[in-house]
Amino acid sequence: MPSSSFQSVRLILAQNLGVVASMALGGWAATYLTTPEIFSTVLWPPAGLSVACLLVFGYRVIPGVFLGAFLSELWLMSFGAAAPEITLSVVILSAGISVGASLQGSLGCYLIRRKLGRSPELLNAKAIWWFFLFAGPVSCLVTASLGTSLMALSEGLGGYQLLLTWVTWWLGDSFGAVIFAPLAMIVIARPRKIWRPRMKSVLVPVLLAMLPVLALHEVADNEELDRVDKRFEQRIQFINNVLDKALNRQIDMLYSLRSFYNVLPAMNEAYFQRYSRGLLATNEGIRGVSWNAVVRRDEREGFEQRIRQETGNSDFFIHEMSEGQERIRAADRDRYVVITY
């Protein structure tokens, strides 16, 4: 391979690796601006970095844009998880969103070059406005639309949450493009004699422009956290009320059973069936009830005879299950608890 060709390949590889590193770093930083239950951030630096890198290095760094966006999306989707798990569905979703990010950056680059030339120098206010419009709101429609569509298919987003995710995604990409594209251009764009002096004149205003974005995120984040806390408290209160009612029903049932037993001369099958039918009809949470008689050793024979006479079952005896799960006569004990009815 000729030396010039080898150096050209090395240069392209270095440029792509630089794009990957910068976008991955920007994506990692942006995850700290995420809002609960929204699958996007209020400021996404990779949106601006991709446009700037494509304007300066050309379309040959599209692979770097794709890989940088892919790594950023993987990190964003696992951010905040106690045990992040990279599944096949997460990889496919990240790849699809990264395709959108590559198309978005390429569209912004194409529109800016077509309007302002191959190497825009942004020498007047009109050129700057065109730059911001194409790099931000216009091209950022691509990933916001494609990304939310993929999220709707894979995560089941819909309704208000889908709309909120799309708006936040589009605004986050637009703010990221408007703020970080010019910053990246100052660092890497040519000719340096034009861009280097803009470091102070552009850097300070751009950083000041980030303050309302960060303030907006803080307000929205706090409001969302308050909403989640209130909803959690409401659910806890609802569960507590349900459990409290259920426990009170059980307690009322025990009091009812005690009263029922106190007024009876003796419990028998007819009385118990009459009581239990009403109890089961008014308490859906109760699957079944039983009357368990406590029988002492000296009462066993009399108890068995009484139950035989009452039920007409001459084979009745106090029994237990053997190791082979066979019904056998209960062994001799001081006391028995007999499931009678």
XYZ file of C-alpha atoms in Angstrom:
341
model
C 0.000 0.000 0.000
C 1.458 3.413 -0.906
C 2.535 5.587 1.996
C 0.013 8.319 1.171
C -2.877 5.842 1.064
C -1.805 4.314 4.374
C -1.647 7.733 6.000
C -5.084 8.553 4.588
C -6.547 5.391 6.122
C -4.888 6.174 9.446
C -6.293 9.704 9.351
C -9.827 8.504 8.623
C -9.565 5.880 11.373
C -8.289 8.476 13.856
C -11.078 10.876 12.943
C -13.728 8.194 13.385
C -12.280 7.135 16.741
C -12.262 10.771 17.847
C -15.923 11.115 16.860
C -16.811 7.930 18.755
C -14.994 9.104 21.881
C -16.488 12.603 21.868
C -20.054 11.405 21.258
C -19.806 8.627 23.832
C -18.463 11.096 26.406
C -21.235 13.573 25.579
C -23.867 10.856 25.837
C -22.493 9.696 29.179
C -22.644 13.255 30.560
C -26.183 13.758 29.253
C -27.535 10.760 31.168
C -27.321 12.850 34.328
C -29.995 15.097 32.831
C -32.547 12.332 32.417
C -36.068 12.713 33.782
C -37.954 9.766 35.383
C -40.283 7.847 33.071
C -39.066 9.764 29.978
C -36.798 7.908 27.546
C -34.751 10.986 26.555
C -32.829 13.924 28.037
C -33.366 17.682 28.016
C -29.903 18.242 26.503
C -28.186 15.777 24.134
C -24.629 16.906 23.188
C -24.059 14.106 20.595
C -26.661 15.780 18.339
C -24.412 18.836 17.998
C -21.132 16.920 17.947
C -22.287 14.744 15.040
C -23.203 17.732 12.833
C -19.935 19.530 13.603
C -17.802 16.446 12.922
C -19.572 15.739 9.630
C -19.140 19.364 8.526
C -15.425 19.331 9.308
C -14.399 15.759 8.405
C -17.045 14.898 5.835
C -19.355 11.917 5.454
C -16.449 9.501 5.941
C -16.966 9.774 9.702
C -20.556 8.486 9.529
C -19.361 5.115 10.960
C -17.954 7.007 13.931
C -21.227 8.899 14.367
C -23.167 5.633 14.311
C -20.895 3.858 16.808
C -20.736 6.880 19.125
C -24.523 7.183 19.102
C -24.850 3.436 19.660
C -22.633 3.483 22.761
C -24.457 6.563 24.075
C -27.859 4.911 23.678
C -26.695 1.724 25.399
C -25.486 3.779 28.338
C -28.660 5.869 28.437
C -30.915 2.792 28.496
C -28.984 1.181 31.360
C -28.518 4.426 33.311
C -29.805 4.187 36.857
C -30.400 0.434 36.735
C -29.139 -1.512 39.742
C -27.951 -4.334 37.478
C -27.881 -3.156 33.842
C -28.603 -5.955 31.422
C -27.770 -5.590 27.737
C -30.374 -7.744 26.021
C -30.847 -8.383 22.315
C -33.872 -6.088 22.243
C -31.858 -3.261 23.832
C -29.063 -3.736 21.276
C -31.526 -3.724 18.357
C -33.307 -0.651 19.699
C -30.009 1.188 20.242
C -28.891 0.290 16.723
C -32.146 1.595 15.246
C -31.871 4.892 17.137
C -28.216 5.177 16.082
C -29.239 4.853 12.432
C -31.578 7.781 13.043
C -28.751 9.764 14.681
C -26.518 9.143 11.653
C -29.279 10.253 9.272
C -29.962 13.287 11.440
C -26.348 14.424 11.443
C -26.008 13.781 7.717
C -29.192 15.753 6.972
C -28.029 18.695 9.070
C -24.647 18.651 7.349
C -26.243 18.483 3.875
C -28.669 21.347 4.529
C -25.992 23.600 6.043
C -23.544 22.958 3.179
C -26.227 23.524 0.573
C -27.205 26.871 2.101
C -23.880 28.144 3.448
C -21.210 26.292 1.459
C -18.941 23.345 2.110
C -17.041 25.025 4.961
C -19.399 27.519 6.601
C -17.554 30.211 8.513
C -20.647 31.844 10.050
C -19.464 35.381 9.469
C -22.853 37.096 9.788
C -26.057 36.794 11.800
C -28.057 35.400 8.879
C -25.583 32.535 8.361
C -25.607 31.790 12.083
C -29.405 31.582 12.150
C -29.449 29.250 9.153
C -26.803 27.120 10.864
C -28.827 26.876 14.079
C -32.079 26.131 12.218
C -30.686 23.276 10.101
C -28.415 21.791 12.778
C -31.115 21.993 15.441
C -34.908 22.012 15.022
C -35.076 20.817 11.404
C -32.666 17.882 11.347
C -33.533 16.865 14.919
C -37.012 15.864 13.780
C -35.418 12.688 12.375
C -34.184 10.934 15.515
C -37.041 12.166 17.695
C -39.594 10.703 15.287
C -37.730 7.468 14.533
C -36.696 6.930 18.147
C -40.169 7.390 19.644
C -41.642 5.147 16.948
C -39.192 2.394 17.882
C -39.907 2.946 21.584
C -43.637 2.677 20.907
C -43.103 -0.672 19.192
C -40.633 -2.132 21.682
C -41.671 -0.567 25.004
C -45.377 -0.039 24.374
C -45.262 3.730 24.799
C -48.448 5.499 23.907
C -50.652 8.505 24.530
C -49.315 11.231 26.787
C -46.041 9.456 27.578
C -45.281 8.990 23.856
C -45.959 12.660 23.131
C -43.924 13.796 26.135
C -41.022 11.570 25.090
C -41.099 12.921 21.501
C -41.164 16.566 22.617
C -38.397 16.039 25.176
C -36.328 14.085 22.647
C -36.700 16.761 19.950
C -35.967 19.628 22.364
C -33.008 17.780 23.882
C -31.467 17.108 20.468
C -32.200 20.655 19.283
C -30.652 22.263 22.368
C -27.689 19.897 22.110
C -27.148 20.797 18.438
C -27.494 24.565 18.940
C -25.156 24.595 21.939
C -22.517 21.969 21.150
C -22.223 22.235 17.357
C -20.671 25.726 17.512
C -18.463 24.702 20.453
C -17.159 21.715 18.495
C -16.642 23.879 15.408
C -14.507 26.297 17.421
C -12.266 23.408 18.488
C -11.907 21.462 15.200
C -13.066 23.646 12.274
C -10.764 25.143 9.667
C -9.354 27.688 9.016
C -8.107 28.059 12.558
C -7.371 31.785 12.150
C -11.121 32.370 11.836
C -12.408 29.950 14.459
C -9.778 30.271 17.208
C -10.543 33.934 18.056
C -14.189 32.997 18.594
C -13.336 30.919 21.643
C -14.087 33.691 24.126
C -16.832 35.447 22.160
C -18.806 32.242 21.577
C -17.917 30.040 24.526
C -19.273 32.344 27.243
C -22.659 33.049 25.555
C -23.127 29.365 24.732
C -22.378 28.318 28.296
C -24.788 30.982 29.552
C -27.406 29.592 27.179
C -27.068 26.251 28.949
C -28.162 27.733 32.284
C -31.893 28.042 31.460
C -31.805 24.510 30.014
C -30.297 23.141 33.215
C -32.736 25.185 35.306
C -35.649 23.871 33.255
C -34.438 20.323 33.802
C -34.125 20.874 37.534
C -37.673 22.225 37.778
C -39.130 19.480 35.573
C -37.157 16.791 37.399
C -38.353 17.962 40.809
C -41.958 18.192 39.634
C -41.786 14.719 38.130
C -40.238 13.267 41.281
C -42.957 14.923 43.385
C -45.606 13.465 41.077
C -44.079 9.994 41.342
C -43.855 10.280 45.142
C -47.486 11.376 45.414
C -48.647 8.581 43.153
C -46.608 6.087 45.190
C -48.141 7.378 48.435
C -51.631 7.139 46.929
C -51.027 3.547 45.900
C -49.628 2.674 49.327
C -52.655 4.280 50.990
C -54.998 2.362 48.688
C -53.258 -0.951 49.471
C -53.306 -0.123 53.168
C -57.055 0.560 53.036
C -57.718 -2.692 51.176
C -55.665 -4.713 53.669
C -57.255 -2.927 56.601
C -60.752 -3.741 55.355
C -59.792 -7.346 54.683
C -58.306 -7.780 58.162
C -61.302 -6.124 59.772
C -63.580 -8.560 57.956
C -61.556 -11.451 59.336
C -61.754 -10.030 62.856
C -65.500 -9.450 62.502
C -65.858 -13.042 61.350
C -64.079 -14.304 64.474
C -66.300 -12.202 66.736
C -69.336 -13.456 64.863
C -68.200 -17.045 65.281
C -67.648 -16.552 68.994
C -71.128 -15.049 69.428
C -72.642 -17.850 67.388
C -70.917 -20.465 69.521
C -71.902 -18.815 72.813
C -75.636 -18.931 72.083
C -75.643 -22.561 70.942
C -76.173 -25.422 73.379
C -73.817 -27.539 71.262
C -72.353 -27.277 67.773
C -73.603 -29.752 65.186
C -73.334 -30.151 61.422
C -76.658 -28.473 60.627
C -75.846 -25.374 62.673
C -72.375 -25.130 61.188
C -73.553 -25.501 57.591
C -76.132 -22.769 58.101
C -73.529 -20.430 59.603
C -70.760 -21.161 57.081
C -72.977 -20.622 54.012
C -73.773 -17.083 55.122
C -70.144 -16.463 56.052
C -68.785 -17.562 52.656
C -71.465 -15.627 50.782
C -70.485 -12.309 52.386
C -66.691 -12.775 52.468
C -65.220 -13.313 49.007
C -61.711 -13.597 50.352
C -62.539 -16.700 52.421
C -62.272 -19.955 50.478
C -63.497 -22.283 53.187
C -64.101 -22.671 56.921
C -64.009 -25.643 59.258
C -65.024 -26.508 62.813
C -62.097 -28.112 64.627
C -63.126 -29.744 67.878
C -60.571 -30.195 70.680
C -61.009 -33.716 72.092
C -59.198 -35.084 75.148
C -58.134 -38.716 75.348
C -60.940 -39.673 77.752
C -63.515 -37.963 75.486
C -62.478 -39.717 72.264
C -64.855 -42.648 72.363
C -67.875 -40.534 73.277
C -67.002 -37.969 70.614
C -66.705 -40.607 67.894
C -70.061 -42.154 68.857
C -71.782 -38.754 68.815
C -70.484 -37.908 65.360
C -71.527 -41.343 64.045
C -75.061 -40.780 65.298
C -75.199 -37.191 64.063
C -73.910 -37.864 60.556
C -75.138 -41.385 60.081
C -71.596 -42.460 59.243
C -70.975 -45.640 61.221
C -67.355 -45.808 60.030
C -66.369 -42.470 61.529
C -63.278 -42.378 63.735
C -60.550 -39.876 64.492
C -57.929 -40.588 61.865
C -54.630 -39.375 60.493
C -52.591 -39.956 57.348
C -49.817 -42.493 57.283
C -46.446 -41.974 55.585
C -47.943 -43.706 52.564
C -50.798 -41.164 52.590
C -53.316 -43.767 53.758
C -56.164 -42.980 56.147
C -55.493 -44.759 59.467
C -56.828 -44.548 63.016
C -55.083 -41.758 64.951
C -52.504 -42.899 67.478
C -53.146 -42.578 71.208
C -52.549 -38.985 72.387
C -53.499 -36.737 75.297
C -55.427 -34.405 73.000
C -56.760 -34.299 69.447
C -57.740 -31.366 67.222
C -60.370 -32.869 64.915
C -61.553 -31.258 61.674
C -65.201 -32.048 62.370
C -67.285 -29.995 59.897
